[in-house]
Every structure is written in C-alpha cells, then in structure tokens.
PDB file of C-alpha atoms in Angstrom:
ATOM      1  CA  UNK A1253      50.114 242.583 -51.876  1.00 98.00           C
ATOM      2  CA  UNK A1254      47.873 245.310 -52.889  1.00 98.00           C
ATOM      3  CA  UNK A1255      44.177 244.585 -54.531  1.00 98.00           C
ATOM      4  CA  UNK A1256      43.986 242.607 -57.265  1.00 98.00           C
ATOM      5  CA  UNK A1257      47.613 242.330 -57.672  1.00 98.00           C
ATOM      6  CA  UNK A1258      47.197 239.622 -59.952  1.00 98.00           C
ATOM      7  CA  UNK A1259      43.553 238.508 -60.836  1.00 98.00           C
ATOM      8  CA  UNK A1260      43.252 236.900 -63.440  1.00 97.00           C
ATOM      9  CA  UNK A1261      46.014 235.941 -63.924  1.00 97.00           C
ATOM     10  CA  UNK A1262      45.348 232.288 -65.110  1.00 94.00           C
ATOM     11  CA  UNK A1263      48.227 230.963 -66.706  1.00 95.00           C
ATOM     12  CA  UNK A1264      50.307 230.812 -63.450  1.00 96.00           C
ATOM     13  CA  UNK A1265      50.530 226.846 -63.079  1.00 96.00           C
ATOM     14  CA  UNK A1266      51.989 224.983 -59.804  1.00 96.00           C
ATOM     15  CA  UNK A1267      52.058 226.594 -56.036  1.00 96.00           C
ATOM     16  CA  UNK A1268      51.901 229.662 -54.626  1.00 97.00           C
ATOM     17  CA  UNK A1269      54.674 230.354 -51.944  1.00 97.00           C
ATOM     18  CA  UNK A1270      54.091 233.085 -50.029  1.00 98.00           C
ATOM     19  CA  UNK A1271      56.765 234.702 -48.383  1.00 97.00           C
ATOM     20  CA  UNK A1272      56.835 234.271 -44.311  1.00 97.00           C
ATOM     21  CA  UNK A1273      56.932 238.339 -44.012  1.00 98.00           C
ATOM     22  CA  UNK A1274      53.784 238.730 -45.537  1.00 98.00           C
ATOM     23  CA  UNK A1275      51.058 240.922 -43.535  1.00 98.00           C
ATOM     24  CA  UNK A1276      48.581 241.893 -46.133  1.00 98.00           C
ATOM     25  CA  UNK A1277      46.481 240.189 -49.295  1.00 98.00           C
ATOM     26  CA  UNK A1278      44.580 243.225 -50.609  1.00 98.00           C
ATOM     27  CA  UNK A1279      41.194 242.476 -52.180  1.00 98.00           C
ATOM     28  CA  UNK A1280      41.029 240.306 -55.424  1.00 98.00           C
ATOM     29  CA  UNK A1281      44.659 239.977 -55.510  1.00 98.00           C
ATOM     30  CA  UNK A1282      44.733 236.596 -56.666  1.00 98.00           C
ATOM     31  CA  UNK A1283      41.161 236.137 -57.752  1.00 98.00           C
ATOM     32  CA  UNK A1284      40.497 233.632 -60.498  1.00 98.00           C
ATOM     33  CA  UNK A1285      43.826 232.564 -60.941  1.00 98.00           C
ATOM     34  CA  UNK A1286      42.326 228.863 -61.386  1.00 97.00           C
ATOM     35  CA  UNK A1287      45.647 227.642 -62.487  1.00 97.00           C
ATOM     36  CA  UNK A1288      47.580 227.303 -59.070  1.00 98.00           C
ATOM     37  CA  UNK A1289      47.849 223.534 -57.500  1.00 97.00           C
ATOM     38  CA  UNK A1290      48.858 222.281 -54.167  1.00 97.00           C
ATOM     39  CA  UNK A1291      48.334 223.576 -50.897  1.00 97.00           C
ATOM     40  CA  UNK A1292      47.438 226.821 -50.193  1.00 98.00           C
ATOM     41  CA  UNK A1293      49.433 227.969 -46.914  1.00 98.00           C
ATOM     42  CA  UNK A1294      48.841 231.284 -45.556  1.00 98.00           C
ATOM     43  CA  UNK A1295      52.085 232.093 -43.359  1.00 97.00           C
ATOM     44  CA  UNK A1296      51.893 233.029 -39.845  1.00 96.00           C
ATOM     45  CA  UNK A1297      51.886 236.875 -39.224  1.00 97.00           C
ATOM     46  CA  UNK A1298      49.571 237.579 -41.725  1.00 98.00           C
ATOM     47  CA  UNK A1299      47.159 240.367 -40.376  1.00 98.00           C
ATOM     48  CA  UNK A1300      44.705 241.159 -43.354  1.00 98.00           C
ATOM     49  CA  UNK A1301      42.864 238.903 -46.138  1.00 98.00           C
ATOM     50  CA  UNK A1302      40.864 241.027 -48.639  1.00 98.00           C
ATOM     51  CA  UNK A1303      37.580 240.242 -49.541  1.00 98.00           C
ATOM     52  CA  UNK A1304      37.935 237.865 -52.970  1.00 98.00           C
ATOM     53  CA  UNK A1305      41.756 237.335 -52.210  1.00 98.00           C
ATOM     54  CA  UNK A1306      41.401 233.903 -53.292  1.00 98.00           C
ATOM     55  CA  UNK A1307      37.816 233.882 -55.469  1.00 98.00           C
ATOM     56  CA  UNK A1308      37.792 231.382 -57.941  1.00 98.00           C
ATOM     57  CA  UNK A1309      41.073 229.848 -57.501  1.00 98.00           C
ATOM     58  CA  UNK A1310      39.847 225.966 -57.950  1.00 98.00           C
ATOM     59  CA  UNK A1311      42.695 224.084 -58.034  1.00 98.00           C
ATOM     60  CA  UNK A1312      44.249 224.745 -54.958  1.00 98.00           C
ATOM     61  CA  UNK A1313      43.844 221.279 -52.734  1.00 97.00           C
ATOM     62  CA  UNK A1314      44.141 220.101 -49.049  1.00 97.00           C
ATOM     63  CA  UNK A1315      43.534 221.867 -45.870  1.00 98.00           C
ATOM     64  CA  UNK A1316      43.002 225.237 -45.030  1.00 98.00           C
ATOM     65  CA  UNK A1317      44.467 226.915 -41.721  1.00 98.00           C
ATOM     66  CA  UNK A1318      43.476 230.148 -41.169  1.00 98.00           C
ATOM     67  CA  UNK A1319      46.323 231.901 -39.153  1.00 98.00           C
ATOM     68  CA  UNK A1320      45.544 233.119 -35.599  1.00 97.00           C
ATOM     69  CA  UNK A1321      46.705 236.922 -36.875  1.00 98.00           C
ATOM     70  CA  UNK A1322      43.653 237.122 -39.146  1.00 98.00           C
ATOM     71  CA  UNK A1323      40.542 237.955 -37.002  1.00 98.00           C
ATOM     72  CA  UNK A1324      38.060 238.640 -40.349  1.00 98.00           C
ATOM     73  CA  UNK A1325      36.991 236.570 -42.986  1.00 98.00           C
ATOM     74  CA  UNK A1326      35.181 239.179 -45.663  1.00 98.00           C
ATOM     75  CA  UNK A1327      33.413 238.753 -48.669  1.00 98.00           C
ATOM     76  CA  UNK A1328      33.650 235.645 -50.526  1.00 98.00           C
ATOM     77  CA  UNK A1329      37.488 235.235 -49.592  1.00 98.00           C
ATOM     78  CA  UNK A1330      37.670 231.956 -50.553  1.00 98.00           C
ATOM     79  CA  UNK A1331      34.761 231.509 -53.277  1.00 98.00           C
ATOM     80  CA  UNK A1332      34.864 228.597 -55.425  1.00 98.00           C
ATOM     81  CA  UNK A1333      37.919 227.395 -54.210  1.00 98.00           C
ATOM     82  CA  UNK A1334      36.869 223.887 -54.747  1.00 97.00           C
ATOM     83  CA  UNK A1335      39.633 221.819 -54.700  1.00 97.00           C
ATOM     84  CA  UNK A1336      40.154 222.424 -51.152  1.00 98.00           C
ATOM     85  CA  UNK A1337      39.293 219.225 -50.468  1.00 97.00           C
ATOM     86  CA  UNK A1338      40.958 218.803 -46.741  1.00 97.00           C
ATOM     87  CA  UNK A1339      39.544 219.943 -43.379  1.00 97.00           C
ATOM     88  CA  UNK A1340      38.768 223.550 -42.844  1.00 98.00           C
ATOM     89  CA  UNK A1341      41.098 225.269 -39.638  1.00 98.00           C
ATOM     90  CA  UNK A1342      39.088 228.054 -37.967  1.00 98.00           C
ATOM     91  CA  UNK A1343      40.117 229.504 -34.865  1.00 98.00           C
ATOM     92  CA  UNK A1344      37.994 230.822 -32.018  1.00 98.00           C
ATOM     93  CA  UNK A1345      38.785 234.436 -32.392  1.00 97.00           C
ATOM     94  CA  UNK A1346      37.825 235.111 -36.146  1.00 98.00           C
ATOM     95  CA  UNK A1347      34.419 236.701 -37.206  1.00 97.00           C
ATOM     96  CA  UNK A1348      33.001 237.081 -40.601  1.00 98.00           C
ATOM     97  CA  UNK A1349      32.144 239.801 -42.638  1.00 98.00           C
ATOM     98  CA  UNK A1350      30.019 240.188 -45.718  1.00 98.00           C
ATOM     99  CA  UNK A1351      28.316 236.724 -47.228  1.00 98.00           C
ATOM    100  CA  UNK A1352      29.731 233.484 -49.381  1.00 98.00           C
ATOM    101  CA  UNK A1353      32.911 233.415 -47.439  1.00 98.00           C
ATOM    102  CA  UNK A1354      34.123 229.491 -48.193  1.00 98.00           C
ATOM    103  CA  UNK A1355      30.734 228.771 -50.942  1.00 98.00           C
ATOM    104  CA  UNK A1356      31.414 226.174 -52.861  1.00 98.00           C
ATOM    105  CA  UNK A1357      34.603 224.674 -51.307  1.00 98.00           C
ATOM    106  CA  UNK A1358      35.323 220.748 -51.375  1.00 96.00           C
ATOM    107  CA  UNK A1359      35.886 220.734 -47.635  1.00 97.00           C
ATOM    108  CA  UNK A1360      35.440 217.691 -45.965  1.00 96.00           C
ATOM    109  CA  UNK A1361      35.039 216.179 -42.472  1.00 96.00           C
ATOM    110  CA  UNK A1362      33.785 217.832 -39.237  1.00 97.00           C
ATOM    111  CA  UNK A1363      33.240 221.672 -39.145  1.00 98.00           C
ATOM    112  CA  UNK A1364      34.037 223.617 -36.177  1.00 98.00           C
ATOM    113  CA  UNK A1365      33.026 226.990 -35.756  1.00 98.00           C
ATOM    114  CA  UNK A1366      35.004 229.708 -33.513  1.00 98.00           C
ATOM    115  CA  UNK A1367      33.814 229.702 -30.445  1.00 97.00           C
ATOM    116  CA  UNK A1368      32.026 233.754 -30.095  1.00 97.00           C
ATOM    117  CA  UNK A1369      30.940 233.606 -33.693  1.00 98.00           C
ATOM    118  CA  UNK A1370      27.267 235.263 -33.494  1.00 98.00           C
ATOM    119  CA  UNK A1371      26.160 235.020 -36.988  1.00 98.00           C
ATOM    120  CA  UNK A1372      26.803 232.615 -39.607  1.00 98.00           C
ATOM    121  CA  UNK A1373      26.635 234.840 -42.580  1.00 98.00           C
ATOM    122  CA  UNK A1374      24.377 234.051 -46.095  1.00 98.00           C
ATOM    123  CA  UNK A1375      25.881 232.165 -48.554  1.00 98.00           C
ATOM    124  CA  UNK A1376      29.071 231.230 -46.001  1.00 98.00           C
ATOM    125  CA  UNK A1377      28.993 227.428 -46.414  1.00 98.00           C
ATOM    126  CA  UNK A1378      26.629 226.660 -49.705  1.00 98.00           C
ATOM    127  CA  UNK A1379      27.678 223.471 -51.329  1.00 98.00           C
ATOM    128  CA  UNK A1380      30.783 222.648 -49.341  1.00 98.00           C
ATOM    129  CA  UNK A1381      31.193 218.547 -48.089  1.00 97.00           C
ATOM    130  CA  UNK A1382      31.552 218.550 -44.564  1.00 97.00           C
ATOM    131  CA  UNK A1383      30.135 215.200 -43.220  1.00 97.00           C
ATOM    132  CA  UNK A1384      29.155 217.095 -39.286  1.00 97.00           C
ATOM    133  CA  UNK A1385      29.413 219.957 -37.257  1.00 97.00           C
ATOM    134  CA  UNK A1386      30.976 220.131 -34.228  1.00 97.00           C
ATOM    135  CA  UNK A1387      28.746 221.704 -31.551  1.00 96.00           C
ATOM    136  CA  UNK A1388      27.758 224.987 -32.566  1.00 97.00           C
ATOM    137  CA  UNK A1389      29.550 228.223 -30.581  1.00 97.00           C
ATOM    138  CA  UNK A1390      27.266 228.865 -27.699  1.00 97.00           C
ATOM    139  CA  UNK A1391      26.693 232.849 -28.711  1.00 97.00           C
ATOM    140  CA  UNK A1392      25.299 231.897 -31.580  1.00 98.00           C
ATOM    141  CA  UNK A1393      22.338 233.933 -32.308  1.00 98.00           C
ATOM    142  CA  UNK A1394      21.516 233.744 -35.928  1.00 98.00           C
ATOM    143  CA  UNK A1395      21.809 231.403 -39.174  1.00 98.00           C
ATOM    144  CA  UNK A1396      21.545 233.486 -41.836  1.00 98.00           C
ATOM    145  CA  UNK A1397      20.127 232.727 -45.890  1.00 98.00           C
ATOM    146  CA  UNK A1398      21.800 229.531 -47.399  1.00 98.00           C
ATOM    147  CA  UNK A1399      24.561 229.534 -44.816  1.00 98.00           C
ATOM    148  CA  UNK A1400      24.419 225.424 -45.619  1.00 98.00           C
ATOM    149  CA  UNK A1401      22.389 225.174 -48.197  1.00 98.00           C
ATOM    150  CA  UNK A1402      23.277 222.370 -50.387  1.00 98.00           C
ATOM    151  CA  UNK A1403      25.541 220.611 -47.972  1.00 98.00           C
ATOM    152  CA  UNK A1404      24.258 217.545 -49.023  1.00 97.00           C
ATOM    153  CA  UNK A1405      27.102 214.948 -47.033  1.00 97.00           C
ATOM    154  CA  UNK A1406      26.366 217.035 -43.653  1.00 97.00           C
ATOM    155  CA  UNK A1407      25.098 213.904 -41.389  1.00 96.00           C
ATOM    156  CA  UNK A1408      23.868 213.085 -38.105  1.00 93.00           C
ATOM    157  CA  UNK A1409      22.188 215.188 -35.601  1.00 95.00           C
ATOM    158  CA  UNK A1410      22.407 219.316 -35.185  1.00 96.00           C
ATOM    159  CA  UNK A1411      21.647 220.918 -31.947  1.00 96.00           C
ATOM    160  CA  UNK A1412      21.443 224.823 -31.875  1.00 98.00           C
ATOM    161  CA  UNK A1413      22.668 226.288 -28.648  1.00 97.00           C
ATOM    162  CA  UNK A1414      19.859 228.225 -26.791  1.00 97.00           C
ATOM    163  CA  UNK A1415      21.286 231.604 -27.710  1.00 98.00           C
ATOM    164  CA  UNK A1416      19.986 230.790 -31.526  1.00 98.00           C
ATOM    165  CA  UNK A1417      16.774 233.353 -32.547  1.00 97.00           C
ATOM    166  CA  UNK A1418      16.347 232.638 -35.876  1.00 96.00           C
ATOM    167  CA  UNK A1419      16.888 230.156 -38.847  1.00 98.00           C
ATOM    168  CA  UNK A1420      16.479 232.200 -42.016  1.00 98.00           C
ATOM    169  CA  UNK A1421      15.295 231.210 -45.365  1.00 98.00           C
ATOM    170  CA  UNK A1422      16.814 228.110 -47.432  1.00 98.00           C
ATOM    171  CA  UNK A1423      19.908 227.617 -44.212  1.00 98.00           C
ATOM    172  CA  UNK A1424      19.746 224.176 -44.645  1.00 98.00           C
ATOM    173  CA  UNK A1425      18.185 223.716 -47.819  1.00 98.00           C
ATOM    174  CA  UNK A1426      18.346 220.378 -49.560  1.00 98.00           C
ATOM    175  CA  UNK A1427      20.531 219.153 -46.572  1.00 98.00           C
ATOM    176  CA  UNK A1428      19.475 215.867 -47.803  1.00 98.00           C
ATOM    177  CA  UNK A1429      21.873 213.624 -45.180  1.00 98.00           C
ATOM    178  CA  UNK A1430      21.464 215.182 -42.065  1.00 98.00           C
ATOM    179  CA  UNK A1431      19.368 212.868 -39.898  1.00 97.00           C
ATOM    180  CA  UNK A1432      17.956 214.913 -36.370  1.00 97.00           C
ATOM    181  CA  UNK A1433      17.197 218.704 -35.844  1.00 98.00           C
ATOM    182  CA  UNK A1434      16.705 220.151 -32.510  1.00 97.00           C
ATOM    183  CA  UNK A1435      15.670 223.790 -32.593  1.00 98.00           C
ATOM    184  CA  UNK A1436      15.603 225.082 -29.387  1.00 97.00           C
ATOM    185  CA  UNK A1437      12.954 227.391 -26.865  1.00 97.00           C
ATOM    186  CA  UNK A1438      15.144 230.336 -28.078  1.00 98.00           C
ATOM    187  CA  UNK A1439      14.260 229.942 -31.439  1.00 98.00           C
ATOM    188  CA  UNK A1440      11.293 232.262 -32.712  1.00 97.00           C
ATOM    189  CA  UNK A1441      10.904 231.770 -36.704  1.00 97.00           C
ATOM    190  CA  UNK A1442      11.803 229.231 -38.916  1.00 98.00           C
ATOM    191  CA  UNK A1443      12.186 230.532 -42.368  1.00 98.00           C
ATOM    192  CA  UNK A1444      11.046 229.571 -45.883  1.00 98.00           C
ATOM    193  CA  UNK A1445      12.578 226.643 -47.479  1.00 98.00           C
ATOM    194  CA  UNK A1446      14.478 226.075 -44.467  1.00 98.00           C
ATOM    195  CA  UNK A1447      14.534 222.255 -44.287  1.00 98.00           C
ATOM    196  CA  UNK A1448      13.534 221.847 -47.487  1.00 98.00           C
ATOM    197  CA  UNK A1449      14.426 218.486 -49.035  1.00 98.00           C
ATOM    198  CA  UNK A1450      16.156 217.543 -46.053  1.00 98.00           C
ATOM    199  CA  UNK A1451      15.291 213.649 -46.992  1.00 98.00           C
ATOM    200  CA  UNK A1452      16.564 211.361 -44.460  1.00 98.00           C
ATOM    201  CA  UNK A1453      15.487 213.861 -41.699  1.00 98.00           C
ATOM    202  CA  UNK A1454      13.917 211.549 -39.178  1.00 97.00           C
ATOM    203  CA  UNK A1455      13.482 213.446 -36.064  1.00 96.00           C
ATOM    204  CA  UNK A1456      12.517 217.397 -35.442  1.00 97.00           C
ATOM    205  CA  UNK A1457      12.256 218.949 -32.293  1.00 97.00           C
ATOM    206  CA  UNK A1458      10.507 222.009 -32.313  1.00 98.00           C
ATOM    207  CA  UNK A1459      10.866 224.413 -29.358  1.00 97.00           C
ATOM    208  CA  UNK A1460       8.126 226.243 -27.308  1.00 97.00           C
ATOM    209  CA  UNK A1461       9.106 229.468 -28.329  1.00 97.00           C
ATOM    210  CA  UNK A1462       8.672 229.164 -32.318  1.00 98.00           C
ATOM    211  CA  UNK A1463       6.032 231.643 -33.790  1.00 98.00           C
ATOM    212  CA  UNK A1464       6.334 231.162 -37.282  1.00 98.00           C
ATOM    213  CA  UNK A1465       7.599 227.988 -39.579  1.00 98.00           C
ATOM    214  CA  UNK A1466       7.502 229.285 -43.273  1.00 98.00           C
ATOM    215  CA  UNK A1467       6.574 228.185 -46.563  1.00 98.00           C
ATOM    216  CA  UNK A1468       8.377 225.165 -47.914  1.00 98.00           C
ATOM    217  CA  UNK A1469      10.251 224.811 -44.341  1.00 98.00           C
ATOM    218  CA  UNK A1470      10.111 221.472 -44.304  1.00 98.00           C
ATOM    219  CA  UNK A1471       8.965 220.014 -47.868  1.00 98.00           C
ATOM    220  CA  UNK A1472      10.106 217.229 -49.127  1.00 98.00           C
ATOM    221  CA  UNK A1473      11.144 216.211 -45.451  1.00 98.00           C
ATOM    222  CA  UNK A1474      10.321 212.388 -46.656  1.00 97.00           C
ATOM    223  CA  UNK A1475      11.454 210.284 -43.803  1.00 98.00           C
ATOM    224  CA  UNK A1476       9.518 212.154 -40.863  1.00 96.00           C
ATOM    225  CA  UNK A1477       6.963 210.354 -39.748  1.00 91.00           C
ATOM    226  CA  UNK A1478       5.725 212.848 -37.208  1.00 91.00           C
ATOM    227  CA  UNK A1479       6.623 216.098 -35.617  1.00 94.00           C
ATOM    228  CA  UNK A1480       5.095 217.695 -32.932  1.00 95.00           C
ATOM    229  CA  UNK A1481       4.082 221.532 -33.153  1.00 96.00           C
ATOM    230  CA  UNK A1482       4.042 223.424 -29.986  1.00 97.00           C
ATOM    231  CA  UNK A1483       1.020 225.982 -28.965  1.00 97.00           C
ATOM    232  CA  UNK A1484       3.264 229.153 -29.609  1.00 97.00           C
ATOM    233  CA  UNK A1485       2.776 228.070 -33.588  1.00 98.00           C
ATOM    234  CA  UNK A1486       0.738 230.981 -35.094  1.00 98.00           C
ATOM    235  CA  UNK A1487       2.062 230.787 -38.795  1.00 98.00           C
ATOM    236  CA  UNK A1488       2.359 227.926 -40.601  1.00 98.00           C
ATOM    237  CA  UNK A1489       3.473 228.798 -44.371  1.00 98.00           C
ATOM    238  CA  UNK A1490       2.020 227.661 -47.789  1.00 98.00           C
ATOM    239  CA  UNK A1491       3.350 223.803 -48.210  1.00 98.00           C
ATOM    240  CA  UNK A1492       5.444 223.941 -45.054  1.00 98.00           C
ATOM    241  CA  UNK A1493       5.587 220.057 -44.688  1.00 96.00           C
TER     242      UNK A1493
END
C-alpha cells in the first residue's frame, strides 16, 4: 500500500481488513481516516509500517500487536489513535525511529518495553493510560523529551536500569500517580520540568552520580516530604522543588 494511499479518507466507516499477504503500509496511507472501528490487526508477514500509517485514526479500539516482521516503529505511526484502548504488544526486537510514535493513545495496563531498546524517543508515550511499566530494558541509556509526559494513571514505583544517562526535559511531566522514583549512579542530569507535578510522588532516590537537576524538575512534587541530594549535585535549577 503505497504512501498515503488513502488519507483522509474519512468517510470509510466499520473495520479495516487487511489482507494476510500484505508486506508494506507506505507512509500516511491511512492517516486521518477517523472513521474506521474495531480492532486494528496488522497481519503477520508484514515487513514495513510508514511513518503516519495510522495518524489520527481515533476510532480504532482494543489491543495492538505489533507483528514480529516489523523491527521499526517511525514517526508518529500510530498518533492519536485514541481509541486503542487495550494493552499495547511490543516485541523485543523492534526499535524506534523519529518521535510521537503511540502519543496520545488510550492504552491501558502494564507497558513493556523490548528488551535492547536504547532510547525512548520524545513525544513516544505523551498522554497514553498505562497504569505501570514493566521493568525497563536493561540497555536503556536515555529518556528522551515528554516520552511520558502526561501519563497521568502510570502508578507505583519506576526503577531505571543502571545503563540510564540521562532523563531529559518534561519525561515524566505531570505524572501525577506514580508513587517512587529511583534514578540510579548512572544517571548524570535530570532535566527541566522533569518530575514536574508528579503529586503523589512520595519517595526519590537520587544517585551519586547526578550533576545537574533542572529547573522545575521536581515542582509541584507535593507529597515528598524529603529527598536527599548527593555531593556530586553542582546545579540545582530555578524552582527545582
């Protein structure tokens, strides 16, 4: 199906069946058509996804399984899909490319990464509903700009793996259910805004290695009661708590 094939194309009402031959969704090709229902089922043996394929298609409900053939997710793929309500499938050997890959899905319950992902892209998971993360992938070296910004069900406690450098600007912004942080020794900045509003935050751990917390970081953090800052600390931003 060759790019943008049919965007636009908003009257088409009820599912989309896609044909079990399938190998390629070019870019766009069925961006903002917001009137298809159901589930969206990408067949097995598909080898490419374009970036946009699916952009804006909001009605589409249910789980998501991304086949084992497709080893990229590009450029806001799946933006605004959100009626996807389900659980989100990923398997270990995909990688992303570009930014605001599943923003603004409905997805719900426990996100788990694949397992050698080494950057969570800006934008990738911005106002979707998962309620936790499964242990994050243990390459893991960056989480980039708003990568779960707004994720406002995401609960309980997040651990990032040692291999983790750097928490950019506004990656957990407004995160306002998540409960326990631990940012480990690996860990040398933590950006602007990047806990900002995270209410019911209770307990951070900071590790040795930090440098820098920016401005905002943690603002609005209302439920800490303490935090300990460790001697590396040689920036602390305008406002950071």
């Amino acid at each position: 199906i060759g790019d943008c094939a049919f965007q636009g194309c908003s009257g088409f009402t009820g599912s989309l069946t896609l044909p079990s031959t399938l190998k390629s969704i070019g870019a766009g090709a069925f961006g903002s058509c917001g009137g298809f229902t159901g589930n969206l089922v990408l067949p097995e043996g598909l080898e490419e996804l374009g970036a946009s394929a699916f952009s804006g298609c909001s009605k589409f409900s249910g789980d998501l399984r991304i086949p084992e053939t497709i080893t990229v997710i590009r450029n806001r793929t799946f933006y605004y899909c959100k009626g996807l309500k389900g659980q989100l499938i990923l398997h270990d050997g995909l990688s992303f490319e570009g930014e605001h890959q599943f923003d603004s899905c409905g997805f719900q319950g426990e996100l788990k990464l694949p397992a050698y992902l080494t950057v969570i892209p800006k934008y990738c998971f911005q106002y979707c509903s998962f309620s936790s993360l499964a242990p994050l992938p243990k390459e893991l070296i960056e989480i980039n700009e708003y990568a779960f910004a707004d994720c406002s069900r995401l609960m309980g406690t997040i651990e990032l793996p040692e291999s983790v450098i750097a928490i950019r600007d506004y990656a957990f912004y407004r995160c306002s259910s998540l409960i326990s942080v631990t940012i480990p020794d690996s860990v040398t900045t933590i950006g602007d805004y990047a806990f900002y509003d995270c209410s019911s935050l209770t307990s951070v751990t900071i590790g040795d290695s930090v440098t820098t917390i920016g401005e905002w970081a943690f603002f609005g953090c209302s439920s800490l009661t303490s935090i300990t800052i460790p001697d590396s600390v040689t920036t602390i931003g305008e406002r950071a708590f």
